[in-house]
Amino acid sequence: MRSGILYNVSLPGNYSGIDVSILRIRIASLWHNGANVSFFDIPPRILPNPISTRLNFVYQNLGNLSDFYYNVPSYTFITPVMGLLAYDANSRIKSNGMVELRSLRDHPILVHFPEISSSRVGKNSMDMTTMKCVRFGTNGEVEFGNVTTTNKCIAQGQGHFSIVIPSQPPQSPIPKRKDRKWKWWVIGFGVGIGGLVLYVVCGILLYKFIRKKRIAKMERQSEKSEALGTIWVGSSRMPLATGIRTQPILENSDVS
């Protein structure tokens, strides 16, 4: 592997969507000129700990597998998670060989994110106050920072980086218009049945009232005429004459 050349690494099929590149660089060149590793800009005047003569920078872009490897509670990734790790190029293959990389505060490492996921962007996600840079350190620590410029974050060391926004709470489903129509149909049907019952009850009461008035009128008229006796036959009251005014006389009868 030659120094100063960025090599792309071929990965197995189960890592499809992840990009990995390696850049080997001499410490003297890094100290004087810095380095550009894909989307990471490393400034000059930076040294690894422990000191080595050459470094291997490993760049990772986790792509659509970012959510699988990393998670930030109450936040949503709007960029892929990208990583920058430094290894001692002189270490043995079987050993880890990772070195600590720290930059000066006045000359931080810049991380540029090529794209923002439009499918995860909310109405106010482009507001710089809601966007946060997040760094996953090599020891498991999680650090937040502000986005300095569009799609850029600053870092004082190596690790994995991304831009996140606060997760929005799930919205309650909007009732369908068909459900609303069905509800109004049920209400209208109930009101119609209630009105019909009320109409029938009022009709029955009115009929009884008129019938009672007619009976009372007939009784008053009968009182004005000649009084007749009455007799009850079953549940009905019938007129009955109490006496006969003229005695009947038989015609052509002999009186002895």
CSV table of C-alpha atoms in Angstrom, one decimal:
chain,number,residue,atom,x,y,z
A,1,MET,CA,0.0,0.0,0.0
A,2,ARG,CA,1.5,3.3,-1.1
A,3,SER,CA,1.2,6.5,1.1
A,4,GLY,CA,-1.1,9.3,0.0
A,5,ILE,CA,-3.5,7.2,-2.1
A,6,LEU,CA,-7.1,6.4,-1.0
A,7,TYR,CA,-7.9,2.8,-1.5
A,8,ASN,CA,-11.5,1.5,-1.6
A,9,VAL,CA,-12.2,-1.8,0.2
A,10,SER,CA,-14.5,-4.4,-1.2
A,11,LEU,CA,-16.9,-5.8,1.4
A,12,PRO,CA,-19.0,-9.0,1.5
A,13,GLY,CA,-22.5,-8.9,0.1
A,14,ASN,CA,-24.1,-8.8,3.6
A,15,TYR,CA,-22.5,-5.4,4.0
A,16,SER,CA,-24.0,-3.9,0.9
A,17,GLY,CA,-24.6,-0.2,1.2
A,18,ILE,CA,-21.5,0.4,3.4
A,19,ASP,CA,-18.4,2.2,1.9
A,20,VAL,CA,-14.9,1.7,3.4
A,21,SER,CA,-11.7,3.4,2.3
A,22,ILE,CA,-8.1,3.4,3.6
A,23,LEU,CA,-5.5,6.1,3.4
A,24,ARG,CA,-1.9,5.6,4.5
A,25,ILE,CA,0.0,8.8,5.4
A,26,ARG,CA,3.4,9.7,7.0
A,27,ILE,CA,3.4,11.5,10.2
A,28,ALA,CA,5.6,14.3,8.9
A,29,SER,CA,3.2,15.0,6.0
A,30,LEU,CA,0.2,15.0,8.4
A,31,TRP,CA,2.0,17.4,10.7
A,32,HIS,CA,2.8,19.9,8.0
A,33,ASN,CA,0.0,19.5,5.5
A,34,GLY,CA,-2.9,17.7,7.2
A,35,ALA,CA,-5.0,15.3,5.2
A,36,ASN,CA,-8.2,14.8,3.3
A,37,VAL,CA,-9.9,11.5,3.9
A,38,SER,CA,-13.0,11.4,1.8
A,39,PHE,CA,-15.5,13.7,3.7
A,40,PHE,CA,-13.1,14.4,6.6
A,41,ASP,CA,-10.7,17.4,6.5
A,42,ILE,CA,-7.8,16.9,9.0
A,43,PRO,CA,-5.9,20.1,9.7
A,44,PRO,CA,-2.1,20.4,10.1
A,45,ARG,CA,-0.4,20.3,13.5
A,46,ILE,CA,-2.0,17.1,14.6
A,47,LEU,CA,-0.2,14.0,16.2
A,48,PRO,CA,-1.4,10.6,17.2
A,49,ASN,CA,-1.0,9.0,20.6
A,50,PRO,CA,1.2,6.9,20.8
A,51,ILE,CA,3.5,8.4,18.2
A,52,SER,CA,4.1,6.4,15.0
A,53,THR,CA,5.9,7.1,11.8
A,54,ARG,CA,2.9,6.2,9.6
A,55,LEU,CA,-0.8,6.0,10.0
A,56,ASN,CA,-3.7,4.2,8.3
A,57,PHE,CA,-6.9,6.3,8.3
A,58,VAL,CA,-10.0,4.1,7.8
A,59,TYR,CA,-13.1,5.9,6.5
A,60,GLN,CA,-16.5,4.3,6.9
A,61,ASN,CA,-19.9,5.3,5.5
A,62,LEU,CA,-22.6,3.1,7.0
A,63,GLY,CA,-25.3,4.3,4.6
A,64,ASN,CA,-28.7,2.7,5.1
A,65,LEU,CA,-27.3,0.5,7.9
A,66,SER,CA,-26.7,3.5,10.2
A,67,ASP,CA,-29.7,2.8,12.3
A,68,PHE,CA,-28.6,-0.8,12.7
A,69,TYR,CA,-25.3,0.0,14.2
A,70,TYR,CA,-26.1,3.2,16.1
A,71,ASN,CA,-29.1,4.7,17.9
A,72,VAL,CA,-29.7,8.0,19.7
A,73,PRO,CA,-32.8,7.9,21.9
A,74,SER,CA,-35.4,10.7,21.0
A,75,TYR,CA,-33.4,11.7,17.9
A,76,THR,CA,-33.6,10.7,14.2
A,77,PHE,CA,-30.6,10.4,11.8
A,78,ILE,CA,-31.0,12.7,8.8
A,79,THR,CA,-27.5,11.8,7.4
A,80,PRO,CA,-25.6,8.6,7.2
A,81,VAL,CA,-23.2,7.7,10.0
A,82,MET,CA,-19.6,8.3,8.9
A,83,GLY,CA,-16.5,7.2,10.8
A,84,LEU,CA,-12.8,8.1,10.8
A,85,LEU,CA,-10.4,5.8,12.7
A,86,ALA,CA,-6.6,6.0,12.9
A,87,TYR,CA,-4.4,2.9,13.2
A,88,ASP,CA,-0.6,2.5,13.5
A,89,ALA,CA,0.6,1.3,10.1
A,90,ASN,CA,3.6,-0.4,11.7
A,91,SER,CA,1.5,-2.6,14.1
A,92,ARG,CA,1.0,-6.3,13.5
A,93,ILE,CA,-2.1,-7.3,11.6
A,94,LYS,CA,-3.5,-9.4,14.5
A,95,SER,CA,-3.2,-6.5,17.0
A,96,ASN,CA,-5.7,-3.7,17.2
A,97,GLY,CA,-3.2,-0.9,16.6
A,98,MET,CA,-5.7,1.9,17.1
A,99,VAL,CA,-4.2,5.3,18.1
A,100,GLU,CA,-5.8,8.3,19.7
A,101,LEU,CA,-6.1,11.3,17.4
A,102,ARG,CA,-6.6,14.7,18.9
A,103,SER,CA,-6.6,18.1,17.2
A,104,LEU,CA,-6.0,21.5,18.6
A,105,ARG,CA,-9.1,23.5,19.5
A,106,ASP,CA,-8.3,26.3,17.0
A,107,HIS,CA,-7.8,23.7,14.2
A,108,PRO,CA,-10.6,21.1,14.6
A,109,ILE,CA,-11.4,18.2,12.2
A,110,LEU,CA,-14.2,19.1,9.8
A,111,VAL,CA,-16.8,16.5,8.8
A,112,HIS,CA,-18.8,17.3,5.7
A,113,PHE,CA,-22.0,15.3,5.1
A,114,PRO,CA,-22.8,15.0,1.4
A,115,GLU,CA,-26.6,14.6,1.7
A,116,ILE,CA,-29.6,14.9,4.1
A,117,SER,CA,-32.3,12.2,4.0
A,118,SER,CA,-35.4,14.0,2.6
A,119,SER,CA,-37.7,11.2,3.8
A,120,ARG,CA,-36.8,11.9,7.4
A,121,VAL,CA,-37.0,15.7,7.2
A,122,GLY,CA,-39.8,17.4,9.0
A,123,LYS,CA,-41.3,20.9,8.5
A,124,ASN,CA,-38.7,22.6,10.6
A,125,SER,CA,-35.8,20.2,10.3
A,126,MET,CA,-33.7,22.7,8.2
A,127,ASP,CA,-33.7,25.1,11.1
A,128,MET,CA,-30.1,25.1,12.4
A,129,THR,CA,-31.3,25.2,16.0
A,130,THR,CA,-33.0,21.8,15.7
A,131,MET,CA,-30.1,20.1,13.9
A,132,LYS,CA,-27.4,18.6,16.1
A,133,CYS,CA,-24.1,17.0,15.4
A,134,VAL,CA,-23.5,13.7,17.3
A,135,ARG,CA,-20.2,11.9,17.8
A,136,PHE,CA,-19.9,8.3,18.9
A,137,GLY,CA,-16.5,7.9,20.5
A,138,THR,CA,-14.3,4.8,20.4
A,139,ASN,CA,-15.0,4.2,24.1
A,140,GLY,CA,-18.8,4.3,23.7
A,141,GLU,CA,-19.3,8.0,24.7
A,142,VAL,CA,-21.9,10.1,22.9
A,143,GLU,CA,-21.3,13.8,22.4
A,144,PHE,CA,-23.6,16.5,20.9
A,145,GLY,CA,-22.5,19.7,19.1
A,146,ASN,CA,-23.9,22.5,16.9
A,147,VAL,CA,-23.9,22.4,13.2
A,148,THR,CA,-21.4,25.1,12.2
A,149,THR,CA,-22.4,25.5,8.5
A,150,THR,CA,-24.8,23.6,6.2
A,151,ASN,CA,-24.1,19.9,6.5
A,152,LYS,CA,-20.8,20.4,8.5
A,153,CYS,CA,-19.7,19.4,12.0
A,154,ILE,CA,-16.5,20.0,13.9
A,155,ALA,CA,-14.7,17.3,15.9
A,156,GLN,CA,-11.7,17.2,18.2
A,157,GLY,CA,-11.0,13.6,17.7
A,158,GLN,CA,-11.8,10.4,15.8
A,159,GLY,CA,-15.0,8.4,16.0
A,160,HIS,CA,-18.3,8.1,14.1
A,161,PHE,CA,-20.4,11.2,13.3
A,162,SER,CA,-23.9,12.1,12.0
A,163,ILE,CA,-26.5,14.9,12.1
A,164,VAL,CA,-29.7,14.3,14.0
A,165,ILE,CA,-33.0,16.1,14.7
A,166,PRO,CA,-35.5,15.6,17.6
A,167,SER,CA,-37.9,12.8,16.8
A,168,GLN,CA,-41.5,13.9,16.3
A,169,PRO,CA,-44.2,12.1,18.3
A,170,PRO,CA,-46.6,9.9,16.4
A,171,GLN,CA,-49.7,11.7,15.1
A,172,SER,CA,-53.1,10.3,15.9
A,173,PRO,CA,-54.9,9.0,12.7
A,174,ILE,CA,-57.3,11.3,11.1
A,175,PRO,CA,-60.8,9.8,10.9
A,176,LYS,CA,-62.0,9.0,7.4
A,177,ARG,CA,-64.8,11.0,5.8
A,178,LYS,CA,-66.8,7.8,5.3
A,179,ASP,CA,-66.8,7.2,9.0
A,180,ARG,CA,-68.2,10.8,9.6
A,181,LYS,CA,-71.0,10.2,7.0
A,182,TRP,CA,-71.9,7.0,8.7
A,183,LYS,CA,-72.1,8.7,12.0
A,184,TRP,CA,-74.4,11.4,10.7
A,185,TRP,CA,-76.6,8.8,9.1
A,186,VAL,CA,-77.0,7.0,12.4
A,187,ILE,CA,-77.8,10.2,14.2
A,188,GLY,CA,-80.4,11.2,11.6
A,189,PHE,CA,-82.1,7.8,11.7
A,190,GLY,CA,-82.4,8.0,15.5
A,191,VAL,CA,-83.8,11.5,15.4
A,192,GLY,CA,-86.4,10.4,12.7
A,193,ILE,CA,-87.5,7.4,14.8
A,194,GLY,CA,-87.9,9.6,17.9
A,195,GLY,CA,-89.9,12.1,15.9
A,196,LEU,CA,-92.3,9.5,14.6
A,197,VAL,CA,-93.0,8.0,18.0
A,198,LEU,CA,-93.7,11.5,19.4
A,199,TYR,CA,-96.1,12.2,16.5
A,200,VAL,CA,-98.0,9.0,17.2
A,201,VAL,CA,-98.3,9.7,20.9
A,202,CYS,CA,-99.5,13.2,20.3
A,203,GLY,CA,-102.1,11.9,17.8
A,204,ILE,CA,-103.5,9.4,20.4
A,205,LEU,CA,-103.8,12.0,23.1
A,206,LEU,CA,-105.5,14.5,20.7
A,207,TYR,CA,-108.0,11.8,19.7
A,208,LYS,CA,-108.9,11.0,23.3
A,209,PHE,CA,-109.3,14.6,24.2
A,210,ILE,CA,-111.7,15.2,21.3
A,211,ARG,CA,-113.7,12.1,22.1
A,212,LYS,CA,-114.1,13.1,25.7
A,213,LYS,CA,-115.3,16.6,24.7
A,214,ARG,CA,-118.0,15.1,22.4
A,215,ILE,CA,-119.3,12.8,25.1
A,216,ALA,CA,-119.5,15.7,27.6
A,217,LYS,CA,-121.4,17.8,25.0
A,218,MET,CA,-123.9,15.0,24.4
A,219,GLU,CA,-124.5,14.6,28.1
A,220,ARG,CA,-125.3,18.3,28.5
A,221,GLN,CA,-127.8,18.2,25.7
A,222,SER,CA,-129.6,15.2,27.2
A,223,GLU,CA,-130.0,17.0,30.5
A,224,LYS,CA,-131.9,19.8,28.8
A,225,SER,CA,-134.5,17.4,27.4
A,226,GLU,CA,-137.1,15.3,29.4
A,227,ALA,CA,-135.5,13.3,32.0
A,228,LEU,CA,-135.6,9.6,31.4
A,229,GLY,CA,-134.7,6.8,33.7
A,230,THR,CA,-131.6,4.9,33.0
A,231,ILE,CA,-130.6,1.3,33.3
A,232,TRP,CA,-127.2,-0.3,33.0
A,233,VAL,CA,-126.9,-3.1,30.6
A,234,GLY,CA,-123.5,-4.6,31.0
A,235,SER,CA,-121.1,-1.7,30.9
A,236,SER,CA,-123.5,0.5,28.9
A,237,ARG,CA,-126.0,3.0,30.3
A,238,MET,CA,-129.4,2.8,28.5
A,239,PRO,CA,-132.5,5.2,28.7
A,240,LEU,CA,-135.6,3.8,30.5
A,241,ALA,CA,-139.1,5.3,30.8
A,242,THR,CA,-140.3,5.3,34.4
A,243,GLY,CA,-144.1,5.4,33.6
A,244,ILE,CA,-146.7,5.4,30.9
A,245,ARG,CA,-148.9,8.6,30.5
A,246,THR,CA,-151.9,7.1,28.6
A,247,GLN,CA,-153.4,3.8,29.4
A,248,PRO,CA,-154.1,1.7,26.4
A,249,ILE,CA,-157.8,1.1,25.4
A,250,LEU,CA,-159.0,-1.8,23.4
A,251,GLU,CA,-161.3,-1.0,20.5
A,252,ASN,CA,-164.7,-2.8,20.1
A,253,SER,CA,-164.5,-4.4,23.5
A,254,ASP,CA,-167.7,-5.3,25.5
A,255,VAL,CA,-168.1,-4.0,29.0
A,256,SER,CA,-170.0,-6.3,31.2
